[in-house]
Amino acid sequence: MSMIAAIRRGQPTPLQPSMKADFNQVQLDIATLTRAERQRLRQSLLATLYFDFLQLPFELRETVYELVLMSSSGKIRRFSSPGRHKKSKTKAPRQIPTSILSVSRQVYLEARDVLYRKTTCKLSIYSQFRQVGHQIERNDKLAFVNFRQVILDIHVTNTSIEYNDKAVGSIGHFLADLVDMLVLAFDRQYNAPKTTVRLDFRLWEANDLDYKSGDDAPGCIGVCLYRKVWYRAQIAFAFNKMKSLLCFRVPNLILTTNVETSINGFRAQKVDACKVRFWNERNGDLGILSLWPNGHGCKLDPHEETDSDD
């Protein structure tokens, strides 16, 4: 019995057409159908093409949302300057397909929750591509409200670091503005879920403030290890000020950074905007590190007084 004949008799039409079926003949047959018969044909086709997605278990629906909306890394990356990825080796951000959000209101709410709850939003802050220096774009401020995990990839320029620096675009000014922005974002969200914000600082490449083999080699220690110790101490001091201000004002916020711990046995403490006091845990050496004028290295002043109060 042909499919067309079955439709005319009002019988179910199992959709298993032969691979040898004459397509032109099918077109001719469909053209002879009445409007009601065409409607029955459409319903038969849809019965095999669609299913009730919301009847799936919630855990399975969440898995589908993850496959559609999330990248393999679980991160969404956005650059602070348009076209930034074209000037580096970093791949362009992946475009998120959003058609699933228009299926229904329930699917929209479920998929949105999965995206913001399980995805990490990464914002890259590059001062050299902005005339105003370090700054978060207006649209990116929503990331701190929606996403549960946010990473700021901050490129540090070769300048001093003072929290709440008056120089617009400086790291210190940027951190103070970030505190105000976070307080404003979470001010009225008394029952908001915990949000983790991580500040990853670097000079040029990712993780370049971490210790690497050879940093303390003769001839390299001033531009490698000492320089990293100096920057980490200066940034950590500003970060701790920022963290202390947010501790009580935004209790649902967890703030972390990549410069909180010592590297290679060097404990360091900021003295002022130019100097850092350090202690080498391995041999007990004490000293003062001063940044070179060009910011590309540090010099050791071992005979300078190291027991002054902060």
mmCIF file of C-alpha atoms in Angstrom:
data_model
loop_
_atom_site.group_PDB
_atom_site.id
_atom_site.type_symbol
_atom_site.label_atom_id
_atom_site.label_comp_id
_atom_site.label_asym_id
_atom_site.label_seq_id
_atom_site.Cartn_x
_atom_site.Cartn_y
_atom_site.Cartn_z
ATOM 1 C CA MET A 1 0.000 0.000 0.000
ATOM 2 C CA SER A 2 1.459 3.370 -0.982
ATOM 3 C CA MET A 3 1.817 6.248 1.462
ATOM 4 C CA ILE A 4 -0.562 8.392 -0.597
ATOM 5 C CA ALA A 5 -3.221 5.681 -0.579
ATOM 6 C CA ALA A 6 -2.822 5.269 3.163
ATOM 7 C CA ILE A 7 -3.289 8.987 3.689
ATOM 8 C CA ARG A 8 -6.460 8.990 1.611
ATOM 9 C CA ARG A 9 -7.831 6.133 3.734
ATOM 10 C CA GLY A 10 -6.909 7.991 6.935
ATOM 11 C CA GLN A 11 -4.523 5.245 8.032
ATOM 12 C CA PRO A 12 -1.167 5.681 9.833
ATOM 13 C CA THR A 13 1.763 6.166 7.482
ATOM 14 C CA PRO A 14 5.027 4.634 8.641
ATOM 15 C CA LEU A 15 7.794 6.753 7.133
ATOM 16 C CA GLN A 16 10.126 4.180 5.638
ATOM 17 C CA PRO A 17 10.290 5.243 1.973
ATOM 18 C CA SER A 18 12.345 3.107 -0.363
ATOM 19 C CA MET A 19 15.635 4.566 -1.518
ATOM 20 C CA LYS A 20 14.482 3.745 -5.066
ATOM 21 C CA ALA A 21 11.279 5.766 -4.816
ATOM 22 C CA ASP A 22 10.616 8.011 -7.773
ATOM 23 C CA PHE A 23 10.830 11.545 -6.395
ATOM 24 C CA ASN A 24 9.015 13.037 -9.368
ATOM 25 C CA GLN A 25 6.152 10.608 -8.898
ATOM 26 C CA VAL A 26 5.913 11.564 -5.228
ATOM 27 C CA GLN A 27 5.647 15.224 -6.232
ATOM 28 C CA LEU A 28 2.868 14.373 -8.669
ATOM 29 C CA ASP A 29 1.031 12.322 -6.060
ATOM 30 C CA ILE A 30 1.255 15.108 -3.465
ATOM 31 C CA ALA A 31 -0.140 17.572 -5.988
ATOM 32 C CA THR A 32 -3.319 15.455 -6.215
ATOM 33 C CA LEU A 33 -3.964 15.543 -2.463
ATOM 34 C CA THR A 34 -6.713 17.634 -0.977
ATOM 35 C CA ARG A 35 -5.962 20.189 1.741
ATOM 36 C CA ALA A 36 -7.108 17.802 4.480
ATOM 37 C CA GLU A 37 -4.973 15.004 3.054
ATOM 38 C CA ARG A 38 -1.924 17.274 2.945
ATOM 39 C CA GLN A 39 -2.520 18.177 6.584
ATOM 40 C CA ARG A 40 -2.573 14.484 7.539
ATOM 41 C CA LEU A 41 0.667 13.967 5.600
ATOM 42 C CA ARG A 42 2.281 16.863 7.436
ATOM 43 C CA GLN A 43 1.230 15.459 10.817
ATOM 44 C CA SER A 44 2.653 12.053 9.910
ATOM 45 C CA LEU A 45 5.989 13.607 8.970
ATOM 46 C CA LEU A 46 6.175 15.758 12.089
ATOM 47 C CA ALA A 47 5.436 12.762 14.283
ATOM 48 C CA THR A 48 8.786 11.277 13.313
ATOM 49 C CA LEU A 49 10.802 14.529 13.166
ATOM 50 C CA TYR A 50 9.888 16.042 16.536
ATOM 51 C CA PHE A 51 9.580 14.811 20.093
ATOM 52 C CA ASP A 52 8.587 16.353 23.404
ATOM 53 C CA PHE A 53 11.951 17.600 24.696
ATOM 54 C CA LEU A 54 10.503 18.671 28.041
ATOM 55 C CA GLN A 55 9.469 15.077 28.732
ATOM 56 C CA LEU A 56 13.137 14.134 29.061
ATOM 57 C CA PRO A 57 14.578 13.925 32.602
ATOM 58 C CA PHE A 58 15.936 17.270 33.802
ATOM 59 C CA GLU A 59 19.483 15.895 34.105
ATOM 60 C CA LEU A 60 19.400 14.858 30.446
ATOM 61 C CA ARG A 61 18.057 18.254 29.375
ATOM 62 C CA GLU A 62 20.923 19.908 31.263
ATOM 63 C CA THR A 63 23.386 17.737 29.352
ATOM 64 C CA VAL A 64 21.841 18.879 26.070
ATOM 65 C CA TYR A 65 22.136 22.529 27.133
ATOM 66 C CA GLU A 66 25.794 22.006 28.013
ATOM 67 C CA LEU A 67 26.541 20.422 24.631
ATOM 68 C CA VAL A 68 24.850 23.266 22.780
ATOM 69 C CA LEU A 69 25.949 26.299 24.795
ATOM 70 C CA MET A 70 29.261 25.413 26.415
ATOM 71 C CA SER A 71 32.691 25.139 24.828
ATOM 72 C CA SER A 72 34.998 22.210 25.526
ATOM 73 C CA SER A 73 37.010 24.371 27.947
ATOM 74 C CA GLY A 74 33.899 25.445 29.845
ATOM 75 C CA LYS A 75 34.871 29.103 29.373
ATOM 76 C CA ILE A 76 33.547 32.064 27.473
ATOM 77 C CA ARG A 77 36.268 34.547 26.582
ATOM 78 C CA ARG A 78 35.703 38.194 25.778
ATOM 79 C CA PHE A 79 38.398 40.736 24.964
ATOM 80 C CA SER A 80 38.363 44.292 26.306
ATOM 81 C CA SER A 81 39.322 45.689 22.901
ATOM 82 C CA PRO A 82 37.578 44.849 19.599
ATOM 83 C CA GLY A 83 39.814 42.809 17.322
ATOM 84 C CA ARG A 84 42.255 42.053 20.125
ATOM 85 C CA HIS A 85 42.429 38.361 19.179
ATOM 86 C CA LYS A 86 43.518 39.320 15.651
ATOM 87 C CA LYS A 87 46.696 40.893 17.052
ATOM 88 C CA SER A 88 47.750 37.843 19.028
ATOM 89 C CA LYS A 89 48.031 34.090 18.716
ATOM 90 C CA THR A 90 44.830 33.646 20.705
ATOM 91 C CA LYS A 91 41.919 32.143 18.801
ATOM 92 C CA ALA A 92 38.837 34.241 18.247
ATOM 93 C CA PRO A 93 36.065 33.760 20.836
ATOM 94 C CA ARG A 94 33.591 31.013 19.932
ATOM 95 C CA GLN A 95 30.177 32.230 18.864
ATOM 96 C CA ILE A 96 27.522 30.711 21.112
ATOM 97 C CA PRO A 97 24.499 29.315 19.223
ATOM 98 C CA THR A 98 21.413 30.754 20.870
ATOM 99 C CA SER A 99 18.543 29.322 18.805
ATOM 100 C CA ILE A 100 17.689 26.848 21.573
ATOM 101 C CA LEU A 101 16.746 29.781 23.811
ATOM 102 C CA SER A 102 13.770 30.584 21.574
ATOM 103 C CA VAL A 103 12.163 27.132 21.833
ATOM 104 C CA SER A 104 10.009 27.964 24.846
ATOM 105 C CA ARG A 105 10.044 29.990 28.039
ATOM 106 C CA GLN A 106 10.903 26.951 30.164
ATOM 107 C CA VAL A 107 13.767 25.904 27.883
ATOM 108 C CA TYR A 108 15.063 29.490 27.921
ATOM 109 C CA LEU A 109 15.135 29.631 31.719
ATOM 110 C CA GLU A 110 16.734 26.198 32.095
ATOM 111 C CA ALA A 111 19.387 26.773 29.424
ATOM 112 C CA ARG A 112 20.196 30.231 30.758
ATOM 113 C CA ASP A 113 20.704 28.850 34.252
ATOM 114 C CA VAL A 114 23.052 26.125 32.970
ATOM 115 C CA LEU A 115 25.092 28.619 30.944
ATOM 116 C CA TYR A 116 25.636 31.053 33.810
ATOM 117 C CA ARG A 117 26.049 28.394 36.506
ATOM 118 C CA LYS A 118 28.512 26.086 34.764
ATOM 119 C CA THR A 119 30.431 28.383 32.418
ATOM 120 C CA THR A 120 33.373 30.550 33.411
ATOM 121 C CA CYS A 121 33.406 33.999 31.837
ATOM 122 C CA LYS A 122 36.911 35.258 31.068
ATOM 123 C CA LEU A 123 37.471 38.970 30.463
ATOM 124 C CA SER A 124 40.831 40.073 29.075
ATOM 125 C CA ILE A 125 42.000 43.550 30.088
ATOM 126 C CA TYR A 126 44.687 45.053 27.848
ATOM 127 C CA SER A 127 45.691 48.652 28.514
ATOM 128 C CA GLN A 128 47.866 49.175 25.439
ATOM 129 C CA PHE A 129 44.867 48.810 23.127
ATOM 130 C CA ARG A 130 42.824 51.439 24.962
ATOM 131 C CA GLN A 131 43.578 55.133 25.278
ATOM 132 C CA VAL A 132 42.063 55.132 28.767
ATOM 133 C CA GLY A 133 44.203 52.245 30.025
ATOM 134 C CA HIS A 134 42.821 49.427 32.191
ATOM 135 C CA GLN A 135 39.053 49.428 32.099
ATOM 136 C CA ILE A 136 36.097 47.054 31.937
ATOM 137 C CA GLU A 137 33.657 47.813 29.164
ATOM 138 C CA ARG A 138 30.117 48.721 30.106
ATOM 139 C CA ASN A 139 28.539 45.594 28.605
ATOM 140 C CA ASP A 140 30.966 43.328 30.453
ATOM 141 C CA LYS A 141 29.772 44.526 33.845
ATOM 142 C CA LEU A 142 26.767 42.203 33.542
ATOM 143 C CA ALA A 143 29.142 39.238 33.658
ATOM 144 C CA PHE A 144 29.622 39.767 37.392
ATOM 145 C CA VAL A 145 25.873 39.590 37.994
ATOM 146 C CA ASN A 146 24.999 36.620 35.770
ATOM 147 C CA PHE A 147 27.997 34.262 35.782
ATOM 148 C CA ARG A 148 28.958 32.371 38.934
ATOM 149 C CA GLN A 149 32.633 32.284 37.919
ATOM 150 C CA VAL A 150 34.515 35.179 36.329
ATOM 151 C CA ILE A 151 38.221 35.433 35.498
ATOM 152 C CA LEU A 152 39.930 38.744 34.761
ATOM 153 C CA ASP A 153 43.061 38.300 32.669
ATOM 154 C CA ILE A 154 44.899 41.551 33.464
ATOM 155 C CA HIS A 155 47.961 42.715 31.562
ATOM 156 C CA VAL A 156 50.201 44.718 33.906
ATOM 157 C CA THR A 157 52.202 47.586 32.421
ATOM 158 C CA ASN A 158 55.666 48.585 33.644
ATOM 159 C CA THR A 159 54.496 51.157 36.156
ATOM 160 C CA SER A 160 54.108 51.495 39.904
ATOM 161 C CA ILE A 161 51.006 49.966 41.461
ATOM 162 C CA GLU A 162 49.120 51.978 44.072
ATOM 163 C CA TYR A 163 45.570 51.079 45.082
ATOM 164 C CA ASN A 164 43.110 53.887 44.280
ATOM 165 C CA ASP A 165 45.722 55.662 42.186
ATOM 166 C CA LYS A 166 44.357 58.954 40.861
ATOM 167 C CA ALA A 167 45.752 58.246 37.401
ATOM 168 C CA VAL A 168 42.794 57.036 35.336
ATOM 169 C CA GLY A 169 43.600 53.776 33.575
ATOM 170 C CA SER A 170 46.294 52.668 36.024
ATOM 171 C CA ILE A 171 46.122 49.289 37.754
ATOM 172 C CA GLY A 172 45.455 50.906 41.139
ATOM 173 C CA HIS A 173 42.646 53.056 39.756
ATOM 174 C CA PHE A 174 41.218 50.057 37.908
ATOM 175 C CA LEU A 175 41.089 47.935 41.085
ATOM 176 C CA ALA A 176 39.348 50.715 43.023
ATOM 177 C CA ASP A 177 36.776 51.106 40.240
ATOM 178 C CA LEU A 178 36.308 47.339 40.220
ATOM 179 C CA VAL A 179 35.485 47.383 43.943
ATOM 180 C CA ASP A 180 32.832 50.066 43.412
ATOM 181 C CA MET A 181 31.393 48.162 40.464
ATOM 182 C CA LEU A 182 31.159 44.875 42.394
ATOM 183 C CA VAL A 183 29.518 46.568 45.369
ATOM 184 C CA LEU A 184 26.967 48.186 43.067
ATOM 185 C CA ALA A 185 26.319 44.922 41.206
ATOM 186 C CA PHE A 186 25.656 42.879 44.363
ATOM 187 C CA ASP A 187 24.246 45.599 46.617
ATOM 188 C CA ARG A 188 20.623 44.426 46.542
ATOM 189 C CA GLN A 189 21.160 40.735 45.819
ATOM 190 C CA TYR A 190 20.795 39.526 49.391
ATOM 191 C CA ASN A 191 20.026 35.939 48.382
ATOM 192 C CA ALA A 192 22.388 35.830 45.411
ATOM 193 C CA PRO A 193 24.415 32.623 44.968
ATOM 194 C CA LYS A 194 28.123 32.790 45.662
ATOM 195 C CA THR A 195 30.169 34.213 42.818
ATOM 196 C CA THR A 196 33.889 33.592 42.368
ATOM 197 C CA VAL A 197 35.987 36.317 40.751
ATOM 198 C CA ARG A 198 39.626 35.523 40.024
ATOM 199 C CA LEU A 199 42.164 38.176 39.073
ATOM 200 C CA ASP A 200 45.013 36.727 37.010
ATOM 201 C CA PHE A 201 47.828 39.240 36.569
ATOM 202 C CA ARG A 202 50.589 38.872 33.998
ATOM 203 C CA LEU A 203 53.203 40.952 32.235
ATOM 204 C CA TRP A 204 53.077 39.609 28.679
ATOM 205 C CA GLU A 205 52.257 35.927 28.602
ATOM 206 C CA ALA A 206 49.920 33.792 30.691
ATOM 207 C CA ASN A 207 51.464 32.618 33.973
ATOM 208 C CA ASP A 208 54.631 34.668 33.379
ATOM 209 C CA LEU A 209 54.576 35.881 36.992
ATOM 210 C CA ASP A 210 55.030 32.285 38.175
ATOM 211 C CA TYR A 211 58.477 30.873 38.848
ATOM 212 C CA LYS A 212 60.088 29.049 35.942
ATOM 213 C CA SER A 213 63.261 27.009 35.844
ATOM 214 C CA GLY A 214 66.211 29.283 35.136
ATOM 215 C CA ASP A 215 64.667 32.461 36.579
ATOM 216 C CA ASP A 216 67.371 32.575 39.262
ATOM 217 C CA ALA A 217 70.264 31.738 36.947
ATOM 218 C CA PRO A 218 73.260 34.113 37.066
ATOM 219 C CA GLY A 219 72.658 37.036 34.757
ATOM 220 C CA CYS A 220 68.881 36.450 34.675
ATOM 221 C CA ILE A 221 67.845 36.846 38.287
ATOM 222 C CA GLY A 222 67.408 40.627 38.062
ATOM 223 C CA VAL A 223 65.125 40.600 35.031
ATOM 224 C CA CYS A 224 63.344 37.357 35.927
ATOM 225 C CA LEU A 225 63.032 36.230 39.540
ATOM 226 C CA TYR A 226 63.573 39.579 41.306
ATOM 227 C CA ARG A 227 61.232 41.288 38.867
ATOM 228 C CA LYS A 228 58.503 38.715 39.450
ATOM 229 C CA VAL A 229 58.917 38.953 43.225
ATOM 230 C CA TRP A 230 58.653 42.756 43.027
ATOM 231 C CA TYR A 231 55.501 42.768 40.888
ATOM 232 C CA ARG A 232 53.813 40.025 42.885
ATOM 233 C CA ALA A 233 54.396 41.877 46.171
ATOM 234 C CA GLN A 234 53.132 45.185 44.774
ATOM 235 C CA ILE A 235 50.039 43.623 43.200
ATOM 236 C CA ALA A 236 49.290 41.455 46.254
ATOM 237 C CA PHE A 237 49.335 44.538 48.507
ATOM 238 C CA ALA A 238 46.780 46.327 46.305
ATOM 239 C CA PHE A 239 44.712 43.145 45.949
ATOM 240 C CA ASN A 240 44.549 42.613 49.728
ATOM 241 C CA LYS A 241 43.258 46.156 50.176
ATOM 242 C CA MET A 242 40.606 45.441 47.604
ATOM 243 C CA LYS A 243 39.718 42.124 49.241
ATOM 244 C CA SER A 244 39.396 43.661 52.720
ATOM 245 C CA LEU A 245 36.952 46.267 51.406
ATOM 246 C CA LEU A 246 34.778 43.648 49.719
ATOM 247 C CA CYS A 247 34.846 41.139 52.583
ATOM 248 C CA PHE A 248 31.921 42.700 54.456
ATOM 249 C CA ARG A 249 30.315 44.732 51.695
ATOM 250 C CA VAL A 250 29.822 41.763 49.341
ATOM 251 C CA PRO A 251 29.773 38.605 51.513
ATOM 252 C CA ASN A 252 28.615 36.379 48.628
ATOM 253 C CA LEU A 253 31.721 37.207 46.600
ATOM 254 C CA ILE A 254 34.807 34.971 46.657
ATOM 255 C CA LEU A 255 37.864 36.888 45.439
ATOM 256 C CA THR A 256 41.094 35.108 44.469
ATOM 257 C CA THR A 257 44.264 35.913 42.546
ATOM 258 C CA ASN A 258 47.398 34.269 41.172
ATOM 259 C CA VAL A 259 49.834 36.404 43.211
ATOM 260 C CA GLU A 260 48.803 35.597 46.783
ATOM 261 C CA THR A 261 51.508 33.009 47.453
ATOM 262 C CA SER A 262 55.301 33.277 47.462
ATOM 263 C CA ILE A 263 57.431 31.830 44.649
ATOM 264 C CA ASN A 264 60.610 29.788 44.885
ATOM 265 C CA GLY A 265 60.940 30.378 48.627
ATOM 266 C CA PHE A 266 60.909 34.188 48.356
ATOM 267 C CA ARG A 267 58.596 35.930 50.819
ATOM 268 C CA ALA A 268 58.079 39.584 49.976
ATOM 269 C CA GLN A 269 56.424 42.647 51.479
ATOM 270 C CA LYS A 270 55.795 46.037 49.934
ATOM 271 C CA VAL A 271 57.772 48.958 51.399
ATOM 272 C CA ASP A 272 56.576 51.714 49.067
ATOM 273 C CA ALA A 273 55.678 52.235 45.416
ATOM 274 C CA CYS A 274 59.272 51.569 44.370
ATOM 275 C CA LYS A 275 60.660 49.076 46.872
ATOM 276 C CA VAL A 276 59.899 45.583 48.133
ATOM 277 C CA ARG A 277 61.478 43.870 51.145
ATOM 278 C CA PHE A 278 62.148 40.153 50.680
ATOM 279 C CA TRP A 279 63.318 37.150 52.651
ATOM 280 C CA ASN A 280 64.795 34.058 51.029
ATOM 281 C CA GLU A 281 63.438 31.126 53.060
ATOM 282 C CA ARG A 282 66.076 28.775 51.676
ATOM 283 C CA ASN A 283 69.163 30.621 52.932
ATOM 284 C CA GLY A 284 67.768 33.357 55.176
ATOM 285 C CA ASP A 285 68.979 36.239 52.988
ATOM 286 C CA LEU A 286 67.225 39.581 53.442
ATOM 287 C CA GLY A 287 67.189 42.451 51.008
ATOM 288 C CA ILE A 288 65.376 45.283 49.272
ATOM 289 C CA LEU A 289 64.305 45.056 45.640
ATOM 290 C CA SER A 290 63.977 48.264 43.630
ATOM 291 C CA LEU A 291 62.429 48.391 40.172
ATOM 292 C CA TRP A 292 64.612 49.673 37.357
ATOM 293 C CA PRO A 293 63.371 52.940 35.784
ATOM 294 C CA ASN A 294 62.271 51.128 32.613
ATOM 295 C CA GLY A 295 60.357 48.514 34.626
ATOM 296 C CA HIS A 296 62.090 45.611 32.909
ATOM 297 C CA GLY A 297 64.103 44.398 35.882
ATOM 298 C CA CYS A 298 64.981 44.806 39.557
ATOM 299 C CA LYS A 299 68.183 45.501 41.417
ATOM 300 C CA LEU A 300 69.078 44.105 44.816
ATOM 301 C CA ASP A 301 70.143 46.518 47.571
ATOM 302 C CA PRO A 302 71.408 44.059 50.213
ATOM 303 C CA HIS A 303 72.935 46.734 52.459
ATOM 304 C CA GLU A 304 69.846 48.916 52.659
ATOM 305 C CA GLU A 305 67.976 48.954 55.970
ATOM 306 C CA THR A 306 65.399 46.140 55.992
ATOM 307 C CA ASP A 307 63.802 46.411 59.424
ATOM 308 C CA SER A 308 61.862 49.650 58.993
ATOM 309 C CA ASP A 309 58.178 49.638 59.889
ATOM 310 C CA ASP A 310 55.472 49.818 57.228
#
